[in-house]
Amino acid sequence: MVVVVMVVVVMVMMVTEVGLVVMVVKIVIVLVVVLVVLVILVVMAMAMIMVVFGMVVVMVVLILLPMVGWW
């Protein structure tokens, strides 16, 4: 009986350890995915800002050049 209880306890401990490891791995994977998505979004936002900024600069230059030319 004692041996059976010991075996059951060891099995349960092993299962819970495996479960904990799986949980930790899942959490880590989720965190990594979230981080990657955030980085991609930030990069895209930066690129969009740069493009918009570039377009604004071009527009300003196009608008200012004729005015400067008129002067």
PDB file of N, CA and C in Angstrom:
ATOM      1  N   MET A   1       0.846  -1.209   0.000  1.00  0.00           N
ATOM      2  CA  MET A   1       0.000   0.000   0.000  1.00  0.00           C
ATOM      3  C   MET A   1       0.879   1.256   0.000  1.00  0.00           C
ATOM      4  N   VAL A   2       1.849   1.270   0.909  1.00  0.00           N
ATOM      5  CA  VAL A   2       2.733   2.437   1.008  1.00  0.00           C
ATOM      6  C   VAL A   2       3.451   2.656  -0.318  1.00  0.00           C
ATOM      7  N   VAL A   3       3.916   1.553  -0.944  1.00  0.00           N
ATOM      8  CA  VAL A   3       4.622   1.658  -2.220  1.00  0.00           C
ATOM      9  C   VAL A   3       3.693   2.237  -3.284  1.00  0.00           C
ATOM     10  N   VAL A   4       2.453   1.745  -3.315  1.00  0.00           N
ATOM     11  CA  VAL A   4       1.490   2.243  -4.298  1.00  0.00           C
ATOM     12  C   VAL A   4       1.273   3.740  -4.106  1.00  0.00           C
ATOM     13  N   VAL A   5       1.091   4.138  -2.828  1.00  0.00           N
ATOM     14  CA  VAL A   5       0.874   5.557  -2.544  1.00  0.00           C
ATOM     15  C   VAL A   5       2.080   6.364  -3.005  1.00  0.00           C
ATOM     16  N   MET A   6       3.288   5.858  -2.729  1.00  0.00           N
ATOM     17  CA  MET A   6       4.505   6.551  -3.130  1.00  0.00           C
ATOM     18  C   MET A   6       4.546   6.706  -4.645  1.00  0.00           C
ATOM     19  N   VAL A   7       4.260   5.600  -5.367  1.00  0.00           N
ATOM     20  CA  VAL A   7       4.282   5.634  -6.832  1.00  0.00           C
ATOM     21  C   VAL A   7       3.272   6.654  -7.344  1.00  0.00           C
ATOM     22  N   VAL A   8       2.050   6.630  -6.762  1.00  0.00           N
ATOM     23  CA  VAL A   8       1.012   7.575  -7.191  1.00  0.00           C
ATOM     24  C   VAL A   8       1.477   9.006  -6.943  1.00  0.00           C
ATOM     25  N   VAL A   9       2.051   9.260  -5.755  1.00  0.00           N
ATOM     26  CA  VAL A   9       2.523  10.611  -5.418  1.00  0.00           C
ATOM     27  C   VAL A   9       3.596  11.045  -6.402  1.00  0.00           C
ATOM     28  N   VAL A  10       4.559  10.137  -6.688  1.00  0.00           N
ATOM     29  CA  VAL A  10       5.642  10.463  -7.621  1.00  0.00           C
ATOM     30  C   VAL A  10       5.068  10.755  -8.998  1.00  0.00           C
ATOM     31  N   MET A  11       4.099   9.933  -9.448  1.00  0.00           N
ATOM     32  CA  MET A  11       3.495  10.136 -10.762  1.00  0.00           C
ATOM     33  C   MET A  11       2.790  11.489 -10.822  1.00  0.00           C
ATOM     34  N   VAL A  12       2.008  11.784  -9.758  1.00  0.00           N
ATOM     35  CA  VAL A  12       1.285  13.054  -9.718  1.00  0.00           C
ATOM     36  C   VAL A  12       2.278  14.204  -9.751  1.00  0.00           C
ATOM     37  N   MET A  13       3.368  14.103  -8.970  1.00  0.00           N
ATOM     38  CA  MET A  13       4.372  15.159  -8.937  1.00  0.00           C
ATOM     39  C   MET A  13       4.987  15.337 -10.321  1.00  0.00           C
ATOM     40  N   MET A  14       5.294  14.204 -10.982  1.00  0.00           N
ATOM     41  CA  MET A  14       5.885  14.285 -12.320  1.00  0.00           C
ATOM     42  C   MET A  14       4.905  14.946 -13.290  1.00  0.00           C
ATOM     43  N   VAL A  15       3.634  14.539 -13.210  1.00  0.00           N
ATOM     44  CA  VAL A  15       2.611  15.104 -14.103  1.00  0.00           C
ATOM     45  C   VAL A  15       2.480  16.604 -13.857  1.00  0.00           C
ATOM     46  N   THR A  16       2.425  16.995 -12.562  1.00  0.00           N
ATOM     47  CA  THR A  16       2.274  18.413 -12.260  1.00  0.00           C
ATOM     48  C   THR A  16       3.510  19.171 -12.715  1.00  0.00           C
ATOM     49  N   GLU A  17       4.696  18.582 -12.559  1.00  0.00           N
ATOM     50  CA  GLU A  17       5.919  19.240 -13.010  1.00  0.00           C
ATOM     51  C   GLU A  17       5.864  19.436 -14.523  1.00  0.00           C
ATOM     52  N   VAL A  18       5.472  18.372 -15.243  1.00  0.00           N
ATOM     53  CA  VAL A  18       5.348  18.475 -16.696  1.00  0.00           C
ATOM     54  C   VAL A  18       4.314  19.549 -17.040  1.00  0.00           C
ATOM     55  N   GLY A  19       3.189  19.536 -16.303  1.00  0.00           N
ATOM     56  CA  GLY A  19       2.146  20.522 -16.536  1.00  0.00           C
ATOM     57  C   GLY A  19       2.678  21.932 -16.318  1.00  0.00           C
ATOM     58  N   LEU A  20       3.443  22.104 -15.231  1.00  0.00           N
ATOM     59  CA  LEU A  20       4.024  23.415 -14.945  1.00  0.00           C
ATOM     60  C   LEU A  20       4.962  23.832 -16.071  1.00  0.00           C
ATOM     61  N   VAL A  21       5.790  22.883 -16.509  1.00  0.00           N
ATOM     62  CA  VAL A  21       6.724  23.189 -17.597  1.00  0.00           C
ATOM     63  C   VAL A  21       5.952  23.602 -18.844  1.00  0.00           C
ATOM     64  N   VAL A  22       4.908  22.832 -19.164  1.00  0.00           N
ATOM     65  CA  VAL A  22       4.088  23.146 -20.342  1.00  0.00           C
ATOM     66  C   VAL A  22       3.475  24.537 -20.189  1.00  0.00           C
ATOM     67  N   MET A  23       2.946  24.815 -18.983  1.00  0.00           N
ATOM     68  CA  MET A  23       2.344  26.129 -18.739  1.00  0.00           C
ATOM     69  C   MET A  23       3.375  27.232 -18.943  1.00  0.00           C
ATOM     70  N   VAL A  24       4.566  27.042 -18.358  1.00  0.00           N
ATOM     71  CA  VAL A  24       5.628  28.043 -18.484  1.00  0.00           C
ATOM     72  C   VAL A  24       5.992  28.233 -19.950  1.00  0.00           C
ATOM     73  N   VAL A  25       6.135  27.118 -20.679  1.00  0.00           N
ATOM     74  CA  VAL A  25       6.479  27.198 -22.104  1.00  0.00           C
ATOM     75  C   VAL A  25       5.395  27.957 -22.862  1.00  0.00           C
ATOM     76  N   LYS A  26       4.113  27.614 -22.571  1.00  0.00           N
ATOM     77  CA  LYS A  26       3.007  28.301 -23.246  1.00  0.00           C
ATOM     78  C   LYS A  26       3.055  29.794 -22.951  1.00  0.00           C
ATOM     79  N   ILE A  27       3.258  30.146 -21.674  1.00  0.00           N
ATOM     80  CA  ILE A  27       3.306  31.557 -21.278  1.00  0.00           C
ATOM     81  C   ILE A  27       4.439  32.261 -22.008  1.00  0.00           C
ATOM     82  N   VAL A  28       5.610  31.608 -22.042  1.00  0.00           N
ATOM     83  CA  VAL A  28       6.781  32.202 -22.706  1.00  0.00           C
ATOM     84  C   VAL A  28       6.487  32.414 -24.186  1.00  0.00           C
ATOM     85  N   ILE A  29       5.888  31.393 -24.828  1.00  0.00           N
ATOM     86  CA  ILE A  29       5.567  31.501 -26.264  1.00  0.00           C
ATOM     87  C   ILE A  29       4.613  32.666 -26.494  1.00  0.00           C
ATOM     88  N   VAL A  30       3.564  32.765 -25.647  1.00  0.00           N
ATOM     89  CA  VAL A  30       2.590  33.843 -25.792  1.00  0.00           C
ATOM     90  C   VAL A  30       3.281  35.197 -25.633  1.00  0.00           C
ATOM     91  N   LEU A  31       4.146  35.306 -24.613  1.00  0.00           N
ATOM     92  CA  LEU A  31       4.857  36.568 -24.380  1.00  0.00           C
ATOM     93  C   LEU A  31       5.722  36.929 -25.587  1.00  0.00           C
ATOM     94  N   VAL A  32       6.440  35.928 -26.125  1.00  0.00           N
ATOM     95  CA  VAL A  32       7.311  36.180 -27.275  1.00  0.00           C
ATOM     96  C   VAL A  32       6.482  36.651 -28.467  1.00  0.00           C
ATOM     97  N   VAL A  33       5.351  35.968 -28.708  1.00  0.00           N
ATOM     98  CA  VAL A  33       4.485  36.348 -29.837  1.00  0.00           C
ATOM     99  C   VAL A  33       3.989  37.778 -29.660  1.00  0.00           C
ATOM    100  N   VAL A  34       3.532  38.101 -28.430  1.00  0.00           N
ATOM    101  CA  VAL A  34       3.032  39.458 -28.160  1.00  0.00           C
ATOM    102  C   VAL A  34       4.135  40.481 -28.393  1.00  0.00           C
ATOM    103  N   LEU A  35       5.348  40.169 -27.911  1.00  0.00           N
ATOM    104  CA  LEU A  35       6.474  41.096 -28.087  1.00  0.00           C
ATOM    105  C   LEU A  35       6.762  41.306 -29.573  1.00  0.00           C
ATOM    106  N   VAL A  36       6.786  40.202 -30.338  1.00  0.00           N
ATOM    107  CA  VAL A  36       7.069  40.304 -31.772  1.00  0.00           C
ATOM    108  C   VAL A  36       6.007  41.168 -32.457  1.00  0.00           C
ATOM    109  N   VAL A  37       4.736  40.919 -32.116  1.00  0.00           N
ATOM    110  CA  VAL A  37       3.641  41.690 -32.721  1.00  0.00           C
ATOM    111  C   VAL A  37       3.794  43.167 -32.372  1.00  0.00           C
ATOM    112  N   LEU A  38       4.117  43.450 -31.094  1.00  0.00           N
ATOM    113  CA  LEU A  38       4.288  44.843 -30.673  1.00  0.00           C
ATOM    114  C   LEU A  38       5.429  45.498 -31.441  1.00  0.00           C
ATOM    115  N   VAL A  39       6.537  44.768 -31.584  1.00  0.00           N
ATOM    116  CA  VAL A  39       7.691  45.323 -32.303  1.00  0.00           C
ATOM    117  C   VAL A  39       7.317  45.619 -33.748  1.00  0.00           C
ATOM    118  N   ILE A  40       6.602  44.665 -34.389  1.00  0.00           N
ATOM    119  CA  ILE A  40       6.192  44.856 -35.782  1.00  0.00           C
ATOM    120  C   ILE A  40       5.279  46.082 -35.890  1.00  0.00           C
ATOM    121  N   LEU A  41       4.319  46.193 -34.946  1.00  0.00           N
ATOM    122  CA  LEU A  41       3.398  47.337 -34.974  1.00  0.00           C
ATOM    123  C   LEU A  41       4.158  48.640 -34.804  1.00  0.00           C
ATOM    124  N   VAL A  42       5.111  48.654 -33.871  1.00  0.00           N
ATOM    125  CA  VAL A  42       5.893  49.873 -33.631  1.00  0.00           C
ATOM    126  C   VAL A  42       6.683  50.238 -34.884  1.00  0.00           C
ATOM    127  N   VAL A  43       7.314  49.227 -35.506  1.00  0.00           N
ATOM    128  CA  VAL A  43       8.097  49.480 -36.722  1.00  0.00           C
ATOM    129  C   VAL A  43       7.193  50.023 -37.825  1.00  0.00           C
ATOM    130  N   MET A  44       6.009  49.393 -37.984  1.00  0.00           N
ATOM    131  CA  MET A  44       5.065  49.852 -39.005  1.00  0.00           C
ATOM    132  C   MET A  44       4.631  51.289 -38.720  1.00  0.00           C
ATOM    133  N   ALA A  45       4.348  51.585 -37.438  1.00  0.00           N
ATOM    134  CA  ALA A  45       3.931  52.931 -37.060  1.00  0.00           C
ATOM    135  C   ALA A  45       5.048  53.922 -37.382  1.00  0.00           C
ATOM    136  N   MET A  46       6.283  53.553 -37.044  1.00  0.00           N
ATOM    137  CA  MET A  46       7.422  54.428 -37.331  1.00  0.00           C
ATOM    138  C   MET A  46       7.525  54.664 -38.837  1.00  0.00           C
ATOM    139  N   ALA A  47       7.384  53.578 -39.621  1.00  0.00           N
ATOM    140  CA  ALA A  47       7.480  53.699 -41.075  1.00  0.00           C
ATOM    141  C   ALA A  47       6.373  54.627 -41.593  1.00  0.00           C
ATOM    142  N   MET A  48       5.149  54.436 -41.075  1.00  0.00           N
ATOM    143  CA  MET A  48       4.029  55.278 -41.505  1.00  0.00           C
ATOM    144  C   MET A  48       4.310  56.737 -41.163  1.00  0.00           C
ATOM    145  N   ILE A  49       4.815  56.971 -39.937  1.00  0.00           N
ATOM    146  CA  ILE A  49       5.112  58.341 -39.512  1.00  0.00           C
ATOM    147  C   ILE A  49       6.167  58.948 -40.437  1.00  0.00           C
ATOM    148  N   MET A  50       7.200  58.143 -40.751  1.00  0.00           N
ATOM    149  CA  MET A  50       8.256  58.635 -41.637  1.00  0.00           C
ATOM    150  C   MET A  50       7.679  58.974 -43.010  1.00  0.00           C
ATOM    151  N   VAL A  51       6.817  58.098 -43.541  1.00  0.00           N
ATOM    152  CA  VAL A  51       6.220  58.329 -44.858  1.00  0.00           C
ATOM    153  C   VAL A  51       5.365  59.590 -44.839  1.00  0.00           C
ATOM    154  N   VAL A  52       4.522  59.704 -43.804  1.00  0.00           N
ATOM    155  CA  VAL A  52       3.659  60.889 -43.696  1.00  0.00           C
ATOM    156  C   VAL A  52       4.521  62.142 -43.568  1.00  0.00           C
ATOM    157  N   PHE A  53       5.562  62.050 -42.727  1.00  0.00           N
ATOM    158  CA  PHE A  53       6.457  63.189 -42.533  1.00  0.00           C
ATOM    159  C   PHE A  53       7.112  63.574 -43.866  1.00  0.00           C
ATOM    160  N   GLY A  54       7.561  62.552 -44.603  1.00  0.00           N
ATOM    161  CA  GLY A  54       8.180  62.802 -45.907  1.00  0.00           C
ATOM    162  C   GLY A  54       7.207  63.461 -46.865  1.00  0.00           C
ATOM    163  N   MET A  55       5.945  62.961 -46.887  1.00  0.00           N
ATOM    164  CA  MET A  55       4.935  63.543 -47.762  1.00  0.00           C
ATOM    165  C   MET A  55       4.665  64.996 -47.385  1.00  0.00           C
ATOM    166  N   VAL A  56       4.573  65.254 -46.077  1.00  0.00           N
ATOM    167  CA  VAL A  56       4.326  66.620 -45.608  1.00  0.00           C
ATOM    168  C   VAL A  56       5.478  67.531 -46.041  1.00  0.00           C
ATOM    169  N   VAL A  57       6.716  67.026 -45.865  1.00  0.00           N
ATOM    170  CA  VAL A  57       7.886  67.828 -46.259  1.00  0.00           C
ATOM    171  C   VAL A  57       7.826  68.131 -47.751  1.00  0.00           C
ATOM    172  N   VAL A  58       7.511  67.102 -48.557  1.00  0.00           N
ATOM    173  CA  VAL A  58       7.424  67.305 -50.014  1.00  0.00           C
ATOM    174  C   VAL A  58       6.353  68.344 -50.343  1.00  0.00           C
ATOM    175  N   MET A  59       5.174  68.188 -49.683  1.00  0.00           N
ATOM    176  CA  MET A  59       4.089  69.143 -49.930  1.00  0.00           C
ATOM    177  C   MET A  59       4.520  70.560 -49.570  1.00  0.00           C
ATOM    178  N   VAL A  60       5.147  70.711 -48.403  1.00  0.00           N
ATOM    179  CA  VAL A  60       5.592  72.035 -47.948  1.00  0.00           C
ATOM    180  C   VAL A  60       6.592  72.612 -48.938  1.00  0.00           C
ATOM    181  N   VAL A  61       7.539  71.764 -49.388  1.00  0.00           N
ATOM    182  CA  VAL A  61       8.544  72.239 -50.349  1.00  0.00           C
ATOM    183  C   VAL A  61       7.859  72.664 -51.650  1.00  0.00           C
ATOM    184  N   LEU A  62       6.919  71.825 -52.115  1.00  0.00           N
ATOM    185  CA  LEU A  62       6.214  72.160 -53.356  1.00  0.00           C
ATOM    186  C   LEU A  62       5.431  73.457 -53.220  1.00  0.00           C
ATOM    187  N   ILE A  63       4.829  73.666 -52.023  1.00  0.00           N
ATOM    188  CA  ILE A  63       4.033  74.877 -51.809  1.00  0.00           C
ATOM    189  C   ILE A  63       4.942  76.087 -51.653  1.00  0.00           C
ATOM    190  N   LEU A  64       6.073  75.907 -50.927  1.00  0.00           N
ATOM    191  CA  LEU A  64       6.957  77.037 -50.632  1.00  0.00           C
ATOM    192  C   LEU A  64       7.785  77.452 -51.844  1.00  0.00           C
ATOM    193  N   LEU A  65       8.180  76.481 -52.700  1.00  0.00           N
ATOM    194  CA  LEU A  65       9.041  76.821 -53.836  1.00  0.00           C
ATOM    195  C   LEU A  65       8.409  77.873 -54.746  1.00  0.00           C
ATOM    196  N   PRO A  66       7.148  77.707 -55.164  1.00  0.00           N
ATOM    197  CA  PRO A  66       6.544  78.747 -56.017  1.00  0.00           C
ATOM    198  C   PRO A  66       6.477  80.091 -55.299  1.00  0.00           C
ATOM    199  N   MET A  67       6.150  80.064 -53.966  1.00  0.00           N
ATOM    200  CA  MET A  67       6.071  81.318 -53.214  1.00  0.00           C
ATOM    201  C   MET A  67       7.434  82.001 -53.215  1.00  0.00           C
ATOM    202  N   VAL A  68       8.487  81.190 -52.952  1.00  0.00           N
ATOM    203  CA  VAL A  68       9.850  81.749 -52.962  1.00  0.00           C
ATOM    204  C   VAL A  68      10.161  82.247 -54.372  1.00  0.00           C
ATOM    205  N   GLY A  69       9.711  81.458 -55.384  1.00  0.00           N
ATOM    206  CA  GLY A  69       9.946  81.867 -56.776  1.00  0.00           C
ATOM    207  C   GLY A  69       9.245  83.185 -57.069  1.00  0.00           C
ATOM    208  N   TRP A  70       7.986  83.322 -56.547  1.00  0.00           N
ATOM    209  CA  TRP A  70       7.235  84.565 -56.766  1.00  0.00           C
ATOM    210  C   TRP A  70       7.965  85.738 -56.146  1.00  0.00           C
ATOM    211  N   TRP A  71       8.511  85.483 -54.953  1.00  0.00           N
ATOM    212  CA  TRP A  71       9.238  86.579 -54.295  1.00  0.00           C
ATOM    213  C   TRP A  71      10.432  86.961 -55.162  1.00  0.00           C
TER     214      TRP A  71
END
